[in-house]
Coordinates of N, CA, C and O in Angstrom, one line a residue:
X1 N -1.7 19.7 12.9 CA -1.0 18.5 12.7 C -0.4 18.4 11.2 O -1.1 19.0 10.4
X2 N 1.1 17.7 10.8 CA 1.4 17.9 9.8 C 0.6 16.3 8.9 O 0.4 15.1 9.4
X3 N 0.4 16.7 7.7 CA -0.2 15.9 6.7 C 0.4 15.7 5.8 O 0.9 16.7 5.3
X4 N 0.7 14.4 5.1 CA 1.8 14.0 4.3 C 0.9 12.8 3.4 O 0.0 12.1 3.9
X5 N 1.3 12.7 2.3 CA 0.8 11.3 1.5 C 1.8 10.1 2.4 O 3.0 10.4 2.7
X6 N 1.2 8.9 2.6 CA 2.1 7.8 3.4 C 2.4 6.9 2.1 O 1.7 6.8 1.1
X7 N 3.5 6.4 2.1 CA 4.4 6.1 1.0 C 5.0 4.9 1.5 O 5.5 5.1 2.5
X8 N 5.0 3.4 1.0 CA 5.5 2.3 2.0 C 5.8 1.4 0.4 O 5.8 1.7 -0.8
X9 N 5.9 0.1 1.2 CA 5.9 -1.2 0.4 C 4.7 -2.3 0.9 O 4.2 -2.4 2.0
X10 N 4.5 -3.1 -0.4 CA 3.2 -4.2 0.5 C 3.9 -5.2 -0.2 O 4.3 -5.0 -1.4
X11 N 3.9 -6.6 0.6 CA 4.6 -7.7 -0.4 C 3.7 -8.4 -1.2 O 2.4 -8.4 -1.1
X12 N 4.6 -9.1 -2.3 CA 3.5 -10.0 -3.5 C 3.9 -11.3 -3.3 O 5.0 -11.6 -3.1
X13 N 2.9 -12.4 -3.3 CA 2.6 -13.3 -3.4 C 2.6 -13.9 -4.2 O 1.8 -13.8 -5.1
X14 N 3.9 -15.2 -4.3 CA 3.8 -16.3 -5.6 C 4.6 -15.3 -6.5 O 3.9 -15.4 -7.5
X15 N 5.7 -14.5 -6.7 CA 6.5 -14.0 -7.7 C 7.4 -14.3 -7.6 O 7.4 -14.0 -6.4
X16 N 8.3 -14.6 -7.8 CA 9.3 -15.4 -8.1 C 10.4 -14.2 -8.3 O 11.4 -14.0 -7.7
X17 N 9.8 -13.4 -9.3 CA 10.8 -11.9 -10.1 C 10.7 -10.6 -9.1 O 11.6 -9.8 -8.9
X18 N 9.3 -10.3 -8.4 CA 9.0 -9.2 -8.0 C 8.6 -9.4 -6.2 O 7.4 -9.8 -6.1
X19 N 9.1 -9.2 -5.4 CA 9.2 -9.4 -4.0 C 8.1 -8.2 -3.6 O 7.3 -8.4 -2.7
X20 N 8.1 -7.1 -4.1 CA 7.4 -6.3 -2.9 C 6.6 -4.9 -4.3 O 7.1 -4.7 -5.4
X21 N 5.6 -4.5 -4.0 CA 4.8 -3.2 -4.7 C 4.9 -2.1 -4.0 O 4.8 -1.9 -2.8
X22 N 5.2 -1.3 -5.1 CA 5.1 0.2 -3.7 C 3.7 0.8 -3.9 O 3.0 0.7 -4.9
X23 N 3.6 1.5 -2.9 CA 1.8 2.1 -2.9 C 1.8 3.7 -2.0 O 2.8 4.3 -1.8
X24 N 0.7 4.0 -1.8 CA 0.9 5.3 -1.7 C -0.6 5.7 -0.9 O -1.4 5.0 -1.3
X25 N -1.1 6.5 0.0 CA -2.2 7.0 -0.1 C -2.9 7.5 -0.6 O -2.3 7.9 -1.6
X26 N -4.3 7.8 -0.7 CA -4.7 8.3 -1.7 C -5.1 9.9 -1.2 O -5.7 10.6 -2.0
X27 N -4.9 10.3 -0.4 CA -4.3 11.5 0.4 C -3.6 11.8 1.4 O -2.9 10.9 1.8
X28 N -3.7 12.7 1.9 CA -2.5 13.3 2.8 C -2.9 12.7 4.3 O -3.9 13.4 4.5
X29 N -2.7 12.2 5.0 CA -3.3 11.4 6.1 C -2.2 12.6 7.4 O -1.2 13.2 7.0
X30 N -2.5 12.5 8.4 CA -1.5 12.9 9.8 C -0.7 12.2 10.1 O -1.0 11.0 10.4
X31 N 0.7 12.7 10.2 CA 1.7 11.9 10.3 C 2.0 10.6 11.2 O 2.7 9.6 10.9
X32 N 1.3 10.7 12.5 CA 0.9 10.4 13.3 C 0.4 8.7 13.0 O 0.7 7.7 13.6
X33 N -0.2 8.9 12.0 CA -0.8 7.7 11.3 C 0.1 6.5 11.0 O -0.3 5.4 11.3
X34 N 1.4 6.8 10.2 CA 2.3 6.1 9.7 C 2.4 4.6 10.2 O 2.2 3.5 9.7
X35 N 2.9 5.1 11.5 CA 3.3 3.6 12.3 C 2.0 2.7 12.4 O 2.1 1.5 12.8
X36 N 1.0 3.1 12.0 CA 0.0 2.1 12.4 C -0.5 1.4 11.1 O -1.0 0.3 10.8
X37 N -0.3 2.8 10.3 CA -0.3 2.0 8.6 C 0.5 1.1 8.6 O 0.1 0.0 8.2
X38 N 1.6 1.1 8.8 CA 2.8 0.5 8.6 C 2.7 -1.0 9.2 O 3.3 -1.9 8.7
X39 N 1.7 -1.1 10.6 CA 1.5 -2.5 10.7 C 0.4 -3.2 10.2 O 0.3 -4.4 9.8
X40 N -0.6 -2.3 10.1 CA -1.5 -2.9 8.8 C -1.1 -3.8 7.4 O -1.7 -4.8 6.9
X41 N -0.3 -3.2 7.2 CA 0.2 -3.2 5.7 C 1.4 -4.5 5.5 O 1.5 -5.2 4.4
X42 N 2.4 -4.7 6.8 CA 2.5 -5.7 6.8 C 2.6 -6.7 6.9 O 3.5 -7.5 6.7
X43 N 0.9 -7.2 7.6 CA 0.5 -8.4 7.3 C -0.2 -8.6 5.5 O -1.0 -9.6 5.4
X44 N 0.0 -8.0 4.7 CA -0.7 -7.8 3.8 C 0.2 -8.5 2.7 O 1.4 -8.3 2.6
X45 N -0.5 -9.3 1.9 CA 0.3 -9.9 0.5 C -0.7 -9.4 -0.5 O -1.8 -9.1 0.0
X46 N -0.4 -9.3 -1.9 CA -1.1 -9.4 -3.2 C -0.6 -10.3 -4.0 O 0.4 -10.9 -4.0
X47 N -1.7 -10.4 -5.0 CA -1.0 -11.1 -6.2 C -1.5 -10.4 -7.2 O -2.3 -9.5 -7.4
X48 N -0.5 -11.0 -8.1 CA -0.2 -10.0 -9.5 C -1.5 -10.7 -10.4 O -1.9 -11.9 -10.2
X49 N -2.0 -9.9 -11.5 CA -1.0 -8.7 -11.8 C -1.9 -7.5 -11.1 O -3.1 -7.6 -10.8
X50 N -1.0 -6.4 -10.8 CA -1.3 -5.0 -10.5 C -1.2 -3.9 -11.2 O -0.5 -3.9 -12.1
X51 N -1.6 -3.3 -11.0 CA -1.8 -2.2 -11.8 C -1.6 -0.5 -11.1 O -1.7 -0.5 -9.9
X52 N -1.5 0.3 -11.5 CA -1.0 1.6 -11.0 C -2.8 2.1 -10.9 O -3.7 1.8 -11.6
X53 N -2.7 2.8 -9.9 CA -4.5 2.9 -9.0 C -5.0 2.0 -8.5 O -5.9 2.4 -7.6
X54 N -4.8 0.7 -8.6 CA -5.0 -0.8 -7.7 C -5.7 -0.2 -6.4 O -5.1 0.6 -5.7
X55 N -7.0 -0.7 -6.0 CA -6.5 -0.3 -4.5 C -6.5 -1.4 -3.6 O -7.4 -2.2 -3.5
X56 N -5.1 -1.5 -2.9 CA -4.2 -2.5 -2.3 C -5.2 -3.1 -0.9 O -5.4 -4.3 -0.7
X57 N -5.7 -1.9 -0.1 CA -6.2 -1.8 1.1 C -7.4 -0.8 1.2 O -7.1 0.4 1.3
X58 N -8.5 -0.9 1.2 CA -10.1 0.1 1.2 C -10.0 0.4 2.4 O -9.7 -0.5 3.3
X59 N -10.2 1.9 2.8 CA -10.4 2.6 4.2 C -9.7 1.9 5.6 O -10.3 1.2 6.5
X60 N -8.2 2.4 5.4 CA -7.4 2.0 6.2 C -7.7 2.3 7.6 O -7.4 3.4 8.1
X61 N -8.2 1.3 8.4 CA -8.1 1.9 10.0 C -9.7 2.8 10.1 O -10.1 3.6 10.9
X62 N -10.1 2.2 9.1 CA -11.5 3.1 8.9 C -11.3 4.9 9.0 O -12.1 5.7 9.4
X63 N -10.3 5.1 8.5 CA -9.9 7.3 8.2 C -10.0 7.2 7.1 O -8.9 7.6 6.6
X64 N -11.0 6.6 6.0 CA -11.6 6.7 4.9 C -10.7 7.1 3.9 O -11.0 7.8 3.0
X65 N -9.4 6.6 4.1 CA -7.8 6.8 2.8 C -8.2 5.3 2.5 O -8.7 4.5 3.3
X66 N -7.7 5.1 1.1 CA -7.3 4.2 0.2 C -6.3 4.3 0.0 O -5.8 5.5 -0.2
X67 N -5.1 2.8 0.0 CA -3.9 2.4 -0.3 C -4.1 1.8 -1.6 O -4.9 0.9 -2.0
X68 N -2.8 2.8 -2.5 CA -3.0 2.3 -3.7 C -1.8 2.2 -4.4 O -0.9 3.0 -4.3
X69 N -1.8 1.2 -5.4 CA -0.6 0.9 -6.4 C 0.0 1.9 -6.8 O -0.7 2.6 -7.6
X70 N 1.4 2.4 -6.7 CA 1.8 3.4 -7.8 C 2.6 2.2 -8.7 O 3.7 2.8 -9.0
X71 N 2.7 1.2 -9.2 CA 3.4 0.4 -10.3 C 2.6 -0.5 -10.8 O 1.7 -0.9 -10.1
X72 N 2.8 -0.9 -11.9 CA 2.5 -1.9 -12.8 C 3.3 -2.9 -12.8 O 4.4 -2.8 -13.4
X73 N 2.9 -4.6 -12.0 CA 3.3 -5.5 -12.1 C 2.8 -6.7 -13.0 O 1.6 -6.9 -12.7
X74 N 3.1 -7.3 -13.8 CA 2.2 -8.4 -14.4 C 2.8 -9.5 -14.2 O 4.0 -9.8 -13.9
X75 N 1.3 -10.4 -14.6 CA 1.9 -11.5 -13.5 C 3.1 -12.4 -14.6 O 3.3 -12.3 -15.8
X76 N 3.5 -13.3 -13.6 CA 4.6 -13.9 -14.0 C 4.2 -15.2 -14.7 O 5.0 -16.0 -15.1

């Protein structure tokens, strides 16, 4: 099976300036996986501030990956 870091957006909550954070896995998950991350994730809001390593989401779908901040937002 091919393995890839999963790479998406998660929306923020209450910003006015900053609509959405991007995040990342915290390893290579089966691609396979994506579409299901992908509805996880968009029920999901944050609020600021954030930080780069944040983690967004703890053991997604229970496959023991962490979803995590790649950006630095502060709050507004």
């Amino acid at each position: 099976m091919l393995k890839e870091v999963f790479t998406s957006l998660v929306r923020i909550k209450g910003d006015s300036k900053h609509r959405v954070v991007s995040i990342k896995s915290s390893e290579a998950v089966d691609r396979e996986l994506f579409v299901q991350f992908s509805k996880v994730l968009g029920r999901i809001y944050v609020g600021t501030p954030i930080y780069i390593g944040d983690v967004i989401c703890r053991n997604i779908l229970n496959t023991g990956v962490d979803i995590i901040s790649t950006k630095n937002i502060e709050k507004q």
